[in-house]
Amino acid sequence: MSRTQLLEDPELRAFLPLLLVAWSDGDLEPSDRDALHAHVERMPWLRPAARLALASWLVPSSPPNAEEMAALRDALANVAGTLAPERRADLVSLGLSMAGDRADEDTKRALADLEAELGASSFATAALLRAAPAPTPTRTVTPSSFDVASARRLLDGPEVDIRERARAFLADPERRAYGLPVSDYRAKVTSWLSMLAKEGFGQYAYPGITTDRPDLGAFFATFETLAYGDLSLVVKLGVQFGLFGGSIYFLGTDAQRQKYLPAAARLELAGCFAMSEVGHGSDVQSLETEARWDAERRVFVVVTPSESARKDWIGGAAESARVATVFARLLAHGEDHGVHAFVVPIRDDAGTLKDGVRASDSGHKMGLNGVDNGRLWFDRVEVPEEALLARIAWMNADGRYESAIENPKHRFFTMLGTLVGGRVSVASGALSASKVALTIAIRYATTRRQFGPERGEELPLLAYPTHRRRLLPRLATAYVLSFAVASLQARFVAAQNAGKDGVPAETRDLEAAAAAIKAAASAHAVDTVAECRRACGGQGYLSVNRLPQIMDDVEVFTTFEGDNTVLLQLVAKGLLSGYKKRFDGVGFSTIVRHLMKKAHVVATEKNVIAVRRVDPEHLRDREFHLAAFRYREERLLETAALRLKKRIEKKHDAQATMLEVQEHLVALAWAHADRIALEAFDDALRGAKEAGTVDAATLAHLDTLGALHALTRIRDEAELFLSEGYVEPAKVSAIRKETTSLLDELAANAGAFVEAFGIPDACLAAPIAFMDPAHPRW
Amino acid sequence: MSRTQLLEDPELRAFLPLLLVAWSDGDLEPSDRDALHAHVERMPWLRPAARLALASWLVPSSPPNAEEMAALRDALANVAGTLAPERRADLVSLGLSMAGDRADEDTKRALADLEAELGASSFATAALLRAAPAPTPTRTVTPSSFDVASARRLLDGPEVDIRERARAFLADPERRAYGLPVSDYRAKVTSWLSMLAKEGFGQYAYPGITTDRPDLGAFFATFETLAYGDLSLVVKLGVQFGLFGGSIYFLGTDAQRQKYLPAAARLELAGCFAMSEVGHGSDVQSLETEARWDAERRVFVVVTPSESARKDWIGGAAESARVATVFARLLAHGEDHGVHAFVVPIRDDAGTLKDGVRASDSGHKMGLNGVDNGRLWFDRVEVPEEALLARIAWMNADGRYESAIENPKHRFFTMLGTLVGGRVSVASGALSASKVALTIAIRYATTRRQFGPERGEELPLLAYPTHRRRLLPRLATAYVLSFAVASLQARFVAAQNAGKDGVPAETRDLEAAAAAIKAAASAHAVDTVAECRRACGGQGYLSVNRLPQIMDDVEVFTTFEGDNTVLLQLVAKGLLSGYKKRFDGVGFSTIVRHLMKKAHVVATEKNVIAVRRVDPEHLRDREFHLAAFRYREERLLETAALRLKKRIEKKHDAQATMLEVQEHLVALAWAHADRIALEAFDDALRGAKEAGTVDAATLAHLDTLGALHALTRIRDEAELFLSEGYVEPAKVSAIRKETTSLLDELAANAGAFVEAFGIPDACLAAPIAFMDPAHPRW
């Protein structure tokens, strides 16, 4: 029997105002409703069926949905509108009016009792609770201790020795600079980079050549840890050892590796990575720079054919680089073989530009002014045949072009695969920056006091819910992304170990994951750092407190190494081509069948209990979170595929079609990133539990952080989940309340959570991060 | 008859797969469904009732809701799950299986026809359309021309002469600086401010004293327009003429006004506004600085009693200010009379600090480094009785404290009322900054090309939906907020004209509106400028293109002149106390009655047609937008009031209660800001229409911008609207599609929309804002 039919039952209509009150205020605890429910069951004069029906409206785990609430309000409004004002004066009259003439004496007495109680408190539920049993606690007990050391070990992962060495480098307060003239700042960053090279950090970039380690694990750990400090330094390090040296490592022959990499690792050969052109920022396939093959003399002539082909934003090109990996179209015998990489000397040892090479400074930037980004033009610069990085393509003895990869598109993407390691690092660096900001803001929020009760002590900022909501969900996301980044690093390392000569065997899936997590981590970082800045008020605006510089530096992480919007479209296209394989060559019926199967799955998952379950155990259950994240991704994938299929079959223009679904694709890619990040987090926690490396209380805290992250995301995407009926409105409301509970629980340990990041004090370097609550030093 | 009952009708079950397809892909146009609907009505063999029922599932304006879709999917999944695979092979089998043995020959034939058609196209709806009449266009014709000049006149408002003079000042390319050492930058800003003072802009700040104008209208116009240029200059201007001079104007006696203001307006007396203390950033009521009354000598002794009482972030205090308005507790005869303002000389003409005054620089900041923010300490600094700004309180002949306002709280808030003008200006300045960023990013987006069809021309960035979605809704919001700010300025001016001596009679409502719009405009600005930066990719990261500096400068607009989170809570508390007045002293029944009345209103508004109407006319109708915005605010207000009432009656601690509802209050205040902004926009457009000052085509464009803003906000708040059943999922989906149409329509005129802001070219000053699409100069 549907609950809305209850509205028609004359025996129960007297109680409808009560139901409205019970659900309208939007703020009853489950325990309140338990009490009401119990109260109703103690009304023996009602028909059992009627009593059950009435009780059915008061089951905490089964709140009325939007339709039922609307029906209830309609019924009440209709009756109330017809009543004379004096009959609307109290709850008894109102209820009896609702019931018409049918209310019996028992009902009248019950209502009068209610009204009498209500008269005392003016609020129904509070009064009803008096006779009720004490509410049973629904929340699990908060684990008492968070073991910072073991959490830190878990976060640090396998390369802990490298991380500690990088931390030691950062622990020197001299590793910080702000407000300096650009030239001084650049000099400082260069000197820091030399120190790092001397300490051997550069060696880790070339497994098998300059280090015995088999993979980039140590280099990833270096980059991620150093990103706690000056971001100009870490970008400069990434350019020199990662992009420049990496291009030779991944695209060069053994001879080329041996020739350049030992010097590159020691910074004796300063290089740059000349890919981006001003006219083709994100569109590498359209690069214009040419390398024209002179078959007779067996040389390439590198040419910048137009102003839009100018290399721009090239880190190191303005001043420091002596040699550049130049990405240019290989033209031979009148044929364009697409973009290839060439090692081109641009300056001599004294820093004088080589003949035919022009360079200029890209100019003052929002941040990262310790990096000398520059522009390059090539006016017929001749380089020998060996300049071509020749692992996948070369000029043969006859002077003709040859490649190990026949398909030009495949060849192009293999070459782009060299960027994967960079994206892994950018993701980790952005995340580290967000952790520094979170640490400063949370330390400040636990010591800085503002407002408070009249004549009482002022409260620390973190006592305020709006402040918790600003910082803690972002802290939770930082934790989840930590494991996503670690998983990405591990996958890259595994691919290297499975490949040959340190070159990953197959990077397609890895590329998609790296693109998704790079976008997610950089978007998280710019949002988080800005929110931390704002959470520190005027203090956060002072450069001495580090947040401004981090904000300005990390901002471009959303743009470089692949603009996020562009990357996300690549991710989505990858997902779609996987989806397409499932349906290739099948007709309409197959699609319908798939929809039906899907509908069946959804119907099972979205059963009445699941869409309305509002108990904390369920809301905190990672299975619920994972299912919701997977549902969202699958749903967006499916609808994207259908939209595309329909348009293609209607013979829409392919370009127009891709534009029409562009936003849908970007939404899909975000959903994908969210899902793989949460899965990585889940894997890591399960792994730690099985290995017994982290105690149960600490794991429970991590679990709670994961729940906060997941519920925050589900609320962010409430439009989708509500529209699809995946959750009911009452469940969204319960999620909101549960989030508040999570924030309350986590706030107490916020300081410990950021301590586990292991950021050296010198990197926090902000006076506001070191306030003594008893004796604030402003 | 409920549509879900259709699922039980054996005569119709064969068509259920068709319905699933019709609604599952989430991408049918209303015209597609019209065609399906027409097709079904041409099936004469069905019982009329059955035909009507089937047709009822295909009415474009009445899509199935989430429950109905779930029921449909369940029914399909249940039947499909029991079928042998071969029976699931095609739509005929599937439909017939659904119908069991009851399908007659006509139904079989109809399904076979469908299947045959579907076989050709593999997609149901496309095939069904063939026999259908041509879809009628549902969209109104796009107005062809947007009259930039008349739109600009509308935006400029009454003080157009002042705005043109401010524009002329900004038109000089010399009014720009970036990347300078701090001392050079400060000197430059100071010299610009002197020029402005010489040109008489400072005079506008003191109506009746230094100008014949009766109100601050001209000063508001000056501030808003100058904010197109260097924001350090506009902040310095605000500090000198607005905060410093304004405190004397609003809190001083006539004699004090005459003594200081003429010199302040000419910048012969450089001042600062020493309110904020480092320990009490947003909590002015807790300021610690003391002004101790010495009754015998009739002097005040100003003292900084602790380090947390240090004045900090005081614009001008580090170097330039000679005098400060110091906010300090007035202590007399052992009594604390609360915070009052005192004019305290801090430096002599040569810039040497006065005895007992210490000052230091607040240090390098994220932005606004052209302003010399500083710290001040007072070590027993003696000032004469006349230092007390004595419009509302003074020391009488007996040396006792007297005030025109008895209630100390009321007195305090009257004093804070002096900040209102500043908040109006901060709102307008933030908005101007966002307009500059939008202009640069939109001009770039219309000329910069990236990607495109293979072997085709690359497309301008604004051809990409994700790019439109980034920029155009924010542009629409800038338009809406322009009228909100103008309305605020007009209200302030009217209050001055209704008051005495240029002091607004009553500012309570104005304060709330100013706080709400200040928060809305500054939040809009920081979000918009950052998004514009990202939308320009690497170019947006270069200082030469202005966006970095605007981003760094405007960032603190969310913090200063009242932190947004703090302001929003004040707004919400004002709304609650208004709400409380409606219910003071009434009992539970009154609340229930109110809820019922409300339910009635909601039931009327949320009638079946409204919650499901998906036609463009409705979705673009400002009445729909206004109703939705009002519903959201009223709903949040009502639930906040109930939550508070319940807690207070349960005798919860007041402080704890306010914390528990803090987030709710902030959400309420945002809803309030959104509502009053849209109402101001609506008023302005109606006014322009009635006055005939703007032609119909231009008004239609502005209307479309308003619709884009409103629908974007409604989607942002979809969680609330869906949860409350105010809209159905299908309506949210229709809003999403309509938004896409709006973006498509508006993109063509984006350049004209930003041109109407009337920003001098010198302020855009970004190479990327001046690209010639045919001959890009990079």
Short mmCIF file of N, CA and C in Angstrom, two decimals, chain A residues 289-384:
data_model
loop_
_atom_site.label_atom_id
_atom_site.label_comp_id
_atom_site.label_asym_id
_atom_site.label_seq_id
_atom_site.Cartn_x
_atom_site.Cartn_y
_atom_site.Cartn_z
N THR A 289 57.56 24.07 -36.79
CA THR A 289 59.02 24.09 -36.96
C THR A 289 59.45 22.92 -37.84
N GLU A 290 60.39 23.19 -38.73
CA GLU A 290 60.79 22.17 -39.70
C GLU A 290 62.24 21.73 -39.49
N ALA A 291 62.49 20.44 -39.72
CA ALA A 291 63.86 19.93 -39.81
C ALA A 291 63.98 19.31 -41.20
N ARG A 292 64.62 20.05 -42.08
CA ARG A 292 64.68 19.63 -43.49
C ARG A 292 65.92 18.78 -43.72
N TRP A 293 65.71 17.61 -44.24
CA TRP A 293 66.79 16.65 -44.46
C TRP A 293 67.53 16.97 -45.75
N ASP A 294 68.83 17.14 -45.61
CA ASP A 294 69.67 17.29 -46.81
C ASP A 294 70.37 15.96 -46.99
N ALA A 295 69.85 15.14 -47.90
CA ALA A 295 70.31 13.76 -48.02
C ALA A 295 71.77 13.70 -48.45
N GLU A 296 72.16 14.64 -49.28
CA GLU A 296 73.54 14.61 -49.77
C GLU A 296 74.55 14.83 -48.66
N ARG A 297 74.28 15.87 -47.88
CA ARG A 297 75.23 16.21 -46.82
C ARG A 297 74.91 15.53 -45.52
N ARG A 298 73.80 14.78 -45.50
CA ARG A 298 73.33 14.06 -44.30
C ARG A 298 73.29 15.00 -43.09
N VAL A 299 72.62 16.12 -43.29
CA VAL A 299 72.38 17.05 -42.18
C VAL A 299 70.91 17.44 -42.19
N PHE A 300 70.45 17.93 -41.03
CA PHE A 300 69.11 18.54 -40.95
C PHE A 300 69.29 20.04 -40.86
N VAL A 301 68.38 20.76 -41.49
CA VAL A 301 68.37 22.21 -41.37
C VAL A 301 67.09 22.60 -40.62
N VAL A 302 67.27 23.15 -39.42
CA VAL A 302 66.12 23.48 -38.57
C VAL A 302 65.68 24.91 -38.87
N VAL A 303 64.38 25.05 -39.12
CA VAL A 303 63.84 26.34 -39.57
C VAL A 303 62.55 26.68 -38.82
N THR A 304 62.46 27.92 -38.41
CA THR A 304 61.20 28.45 -37.89
C THR A 304 60.52 29.15 -39.05
N PRO A 305 59.48 28.53 -39.65
CA PRO A 305 58.96 29.07 -40.91
C PRO A 305 58.03 30.26 -40.75
N SER A 306 57.55 30.52 -39.55
CA SER A 306 56.61 31.64 -39.37
C SER A 306 56.66 32.07 -37.91
N GLU A 307 56.05 33.23 -37.63
CA GLU A 307 56.10 33.71 -36.26
C GLU A 307 55.30 32.80 -35.33
N SER A 308 54.23 32.18 -35.84
CA SER A 308 53.45 31.31 -34.96
C SER A 308 54.21 30.02 -34.63
N ALA A 309 55.31 29.77 -35.34
CA ALA A 309 56.14 28.60 -35.06
C ALA A 309 57.21 28.87 -34.01
N ARG A 310 57.24 30.10 -33.53
CA ARG A 310 58.20 30.45 -32.49
C ARG A 310 58.02 29.53 -31.28
N LYS A 311 59.11 28.96 -30.81
CA LYS A 311 59.05 28.18 -29.57
C LYS A 311 58.86 29.16 -28.43
N ASP A 312 57.96 28.87 -27.50
CA ASP A 312 57.68 29.84 -26.45
C ASP A 312 57.44 29.15 -25.12
N TRP A 313 57.62 29.89 -24.05
CA TRP A 313 57.50 29.38 -22.67
C TRP A 313 58.49 28.25 -22.40
N ILE A 314 59.58 28.18 -23.12
CA ILE A 314 60.52 27.07 -22.97
C ILE A 314 61.40 27.34 -21.75
N GLY A 315 61.20 26.52 -20.72
CA GLY A 315 61.97 26.70 -19.49
C GLY A 315 63.46 26.54 -19.75
N GLY A 316 64.26 27.55 -19.38
CA GLY A 316 65.71 27.50 -19.58
C GLY A 316 66.16 28.16 -20.87
N ALA A 317 65.22 28.40 -21.79
CA ALA A 317 65.63 28.91 -23.11
C ALA A 317 66.11 30.36 -23.05
N ALA A 318 65.61 31.13 -22.06
CA ALA A 318 65.95 32.56 -22.04
C ALA A 318 67.41 32.78 -21.71
N GLU A 319 67.99 31.94 -20.86
CA GLU A 319 69.35 32.20 -20.37
C GLU A 319 70.22 30.96 -20.25
N SER A 320 69.72 29.98 -19.49
CA SER A 320 70.64 28.97 -18.98
C SER A 320 70.94 27.82 -19.94
N ALA A 321 70.02 27.48 -20.83
CA ALA A 321 70.20 26.26 -21.62
C ALA A 321 71.29 26.42 -22.68
N ARG A 322 72.08 25.37 -22.83
CA ARG A 322 73.12 25.34 -23.86
C ARG A 322 72.65 24.53 -25.06
N VAL A 323 71.70 23.64 -24.82
CA VAL A 323 71.23 22.75 -25.88
C VAL A 323 69.73 22.57 -25.69
N ALA A 324 69.04 22.31 -26.82
CA ALA A 324 67.59 22.16 -26.74
C ALA A 324 67.17 20.89 -27.46
N THR A 325 66.20 20.18 -26.88
CA THR A 325 65.52 19.16 -27.67
C THR A 325 64.42 19.88 -28.42
N VAL A 326 64.58 19.94 -29.75
CA VAL A 326 63.63 20.70 -30.56
C VAL A 326 62.67 19.74 -31.26
N PHE A 327 61.39 19.98 -31.07
CA PHE A 327 60.38 19.17 -31.76
C PHE A 327 60.03 19.87 -33.06
N ALA A 328 60.24 19.13 -34.16
CA ALA A 328 60.07 19.73 -35.49
C ALA A 328 59.59 18.66 -36.47
N ARG A 329 58.94 19.10 -37.52
CA ARG A 329 58.47 18.17 -38.56
C ARG A 329 59.69 17.71 -39.36
N LEU A 330 59.83 16.41 -39.52
CA LEU A 330 60.95 15.89 -40.31
C LEU A 330 60.52 15.86 -41.78
N LEU A 331 61.14 16.72 -42.57
CA LEU A 331 60.83 16.77 -44.00
C LEU A 331 61.98 16.15 -44.78
N ALA A 332 61.66 15.13 -45.57
CA ALA A 332 62.72 14.46 -46.34
C ALA A 332 62.16 14.07 -47.69
N HIS A 333 62.89 14.38 -48.75
CA HIS A 333 62.49 14.01 -50.10
C HIS A 333 61.06 14.45 -50.37
N GLY A 334 60.74 15.65 -49.96
CA GLY A 334 59.41 16.20 -50.25
C GLY A 334 58.30 15.62 -49.43
N GLU A 335 58.66 14.80 -48.43
CA GLU A 335 57.61 14.19 -47.62
C GLU A 335 57.69 14.69 -46.19
N ASP A 336 56.50 14.87 -45.57
CA ASP A 336 56.42 15.32 -44.18
C ASP A 336 56.19 14.09 -43.30
N HIS A 337 57.18 13.72 -42.52
CA HIS A 337 57.06 12.52 -41.69
C HIS A 337 56.56 12.82 -40.29
N GLY A 338 56.10 14.03 -40.08
CA GLY A 338 55.53 14.39 -38.78
C GLY A 338 56.58 14.84 -37.79
N VAL A 339 56.12 15.08 -36.58
CA VAL A 339 56.97 15.69 -35.57
C VAL A 339 57.98 14.69 -34.99
N HIS A 340 59.24 15.10 -34.94
CA HIS A 340 60.32 14.31 -34.34
C HIS A 340 61.16 15.22 -33.44
N ALA A 341 62.02 14.61 -32.64
CA ALA A 341 62.84 15.39 -31.71
C ALA A 341 64.30 15.43 -32.15
N PHE A 342 64.91 16.61 -32.04
CA PHE A 342 66.30 16.81 -32.46
C PHE A 342 67.06 17.52 -31.35
N VAL A 343 68.29 17.08 -31.12
CA VAL A 343 69.13 17.77 -30.13
C VAL A 343 69.90 18.88 -30.85
N VAL A 344 69.58 20.13 -30.48
CA VAL A 344 70.15 21.27 -31.19
C VAL A 344 70.91 22.16 -30.21
N PRO A 345 72.23 22.32 -30.40
CA PRO A 345 72.98 23.25 -29.55
C PRO A 345 72.48 24.67 -29.80
N ILE A 346 72.22 25.42 -28.74
CA ILE A 346 71.73 26.80 -28.94
C ILE A 346 72.69 27.85 -28.40
N ARG A 347 73.55 27.47 -27.46
CA ARG A 347 74.54 28.44 -26.93
C ARG A 347 75.87 27.72 -26.75
N ASP A 348 76.94 28.51 -26.81
CA ASP A 348 78.24 27.91 -26.49
C ASP A 348 78.46 27.96 -24.98
N ASP A 349 79.61 27.47 -24.53
CA ASP A 349 79.84 27.37 -23.09
C ASP A 349 79.77 28.72 -22.39
N ALA A 350 80.10 29.78 -23.15
CA ALA A 350 80.08 31.11 -22.54
C ALA A 350 78.68 31.70 -22.54
N GLY A 351 77.73 30.98 -23.14
CA GLY A 351 76.36 31.48 -23.14
C GLY A 351 76.01 32.30 -24.36
N THR A 352 76.93 32.38 -25.33
CA THR A 352 76.63 33.13 -26.55
C THR A 352 75.79 32.27 -27.50
N LEU A 353 74.74 32.87 -28.06
CA LEU A 353 73.85 32.13 -28.95
C LEU A 353 74.60 31.65 -30.19
N LYS A 354 74.28 30.45 -30.62
CA LYS A 354 74.88 29.90 -31.83
C LYS A 354 74.34 30.63 -33.06
N ASP A 355 75.09 30.55 -34.13
CA ASP A 355 74.64 31.18 -35.38
C ASP A 355 73.26 30.67 -35.78
N GLY A 356 72.42 31.58 -36.16
CA GLY A 356 71.10 31.21 -36.65
C GLY A 356 70.07 31.00 -35.56
N VAL A 357 70.50 30.96 -34.30
CA VAL A 357 69.55 30.80 -33.21
C VAL A 357 69.27 32.17 -32.61
N ARG A 358 67.99 32.50 -32.47
CA ARG A 358 67.62 33.70 -31.76
C ARG A 358 66.86 33.29 -30.51
N ALA A 359 67.00 34.07 -29.46
CA ALA A 359 66.29 33.76 -28.22
C ALA A 359 65.87 35.06 -27.57
N SER A 360 64.76 35.01 -26.82
CA SER A 360 64.40 36.16 -25.99
C SER A 360 63.66 35.65 -24.77
N ASP A 361 63.48 36.54 -23.84
CA ASP A 361 62.83 36.18 -22.59
C ASP A 361 61.31 36.20 -22.80
N SER A 362 60.61 35.21 -22.22
CA SER A 362 59.15 35.23 -22.33
C SER A 362 58.54 36.35 -21.50
N GLY A 363 59.33 36.88 -20.59
CA GLY A 363 58.86 38.03 -19.79
C GLY A 363 58.43 37.64 -18.39
N HIS A 364 58.09 38.68 -17.64
CA HIS A 364 57.67 38.49 -16.25
C HIS A 364 56.39 37.65 -16.19
N LYS A 365 56.34 36.75 -15.21
CA LYS A 365 55.21 35.85 -15.12
C LYS A 365 54.50 36.00 -13.77
N MET A 366 53.33 35.42 -13.70
CA MET A 366 52.57 35.45 -12.45
C MET A 366 53.37 34.82 -11.32
N GLY A 367 54.02 33.71 -11.63
CA GLY A 367 54.84 33.02 -10.64
C GLY A 367 55.98 32.32 -11.34
N LEU A 368 56.69 31.46 -10.62
CA LEU A 368 57.80 30.70 -11.20
C LEU A 368 58.82 31.61 -11.88
N ASN A 369 59.02 32.82 -11.34
CA ASN A 369 59.99 33.73 -11.96
C ASN A 369 61.43 33.30 -11.73
N GLY A 370 61.65 32.24 -10.95
CA GLY A 370 62.99 31.67 -10.84
C GLY A 370 63.36 30.81 -12.04
N VAL A 371 62.39 30.56 -12.91
CA VAL A 371 62.65 29.79 -14.13
C VAL A 371 62.73 30.77 -15.30
N ASP A 372 63.78 30.64 -16.10
CA ASP A 372 63.98 31.56 -17.22
C ASP A 372 63.29 31.03 -18.48
N ASN A 373 61.96 31.22 -18.53
CA ASN A 373 61.25 30.80 -19.74
C ASN A 373 61.59 31.72 -20.89
N GLY A 374 61.75 31.12 -22.06
CA GLY A 374 62.16 31.95 -23.19
C GLY A 374 61.58 31.49 -24.51
N ARG A 375 61.91 32.25 -25.52
CA ARG A 375 61.45 32.01 -26.89
C ARG A 375 62.65 31.64 -27.75
N LEU A 376 62.42 30.82 -28.75
CA LEU A 376 63.51 30.44 -29.67
C LEU A 376 63.02 30.50 -31.11
N TRP A 377 63.92 31.02 -31.97
CA TRP A 377 63.68 30.98 -33.41
C TRP A 377 64.91 30.34 -34.06
N PHE A 378 64.69 29.58 -35.11
CA PHE A 378 65.80 28.94 -35.83
C PHE A 378 65.82 29.42 -37.27
N ASP A 379 66.90 30.13 -37.61
CA ASP A 379 67.04 30.65 -38.98
C ASP A 379 68.01 29.76 -39.75
N ARG A 380 67.52 28.65 -40.25
CA ARG A 380 68.35 27.69 -40.98
C ARG A 380 69.56 27.27 -40.14
N VAL A 381 69.27 26.55 -39.08
CA VAL A 381 70.35 26.06 -38.22
C VAL A 381 70.68 24.62 -38.62
N GLU A 382 71.91 24.41 -39.00
CA GLU A 382 72.31 23.09 -39.50
C GLU A 382 72.78 22.20 -38.36
N VAL A 383 72.23 20.99 -38.28
CA VAL A 383 72.70 20.02 -37.28
C VAL A 383 73.00 18.70 -37.98
N PRO A 384 73.91 17.91 -37.44
CA PRO A 384 74.26 16.64 -38.09
C PRO A 384 73.13 15.63 -37.97
#
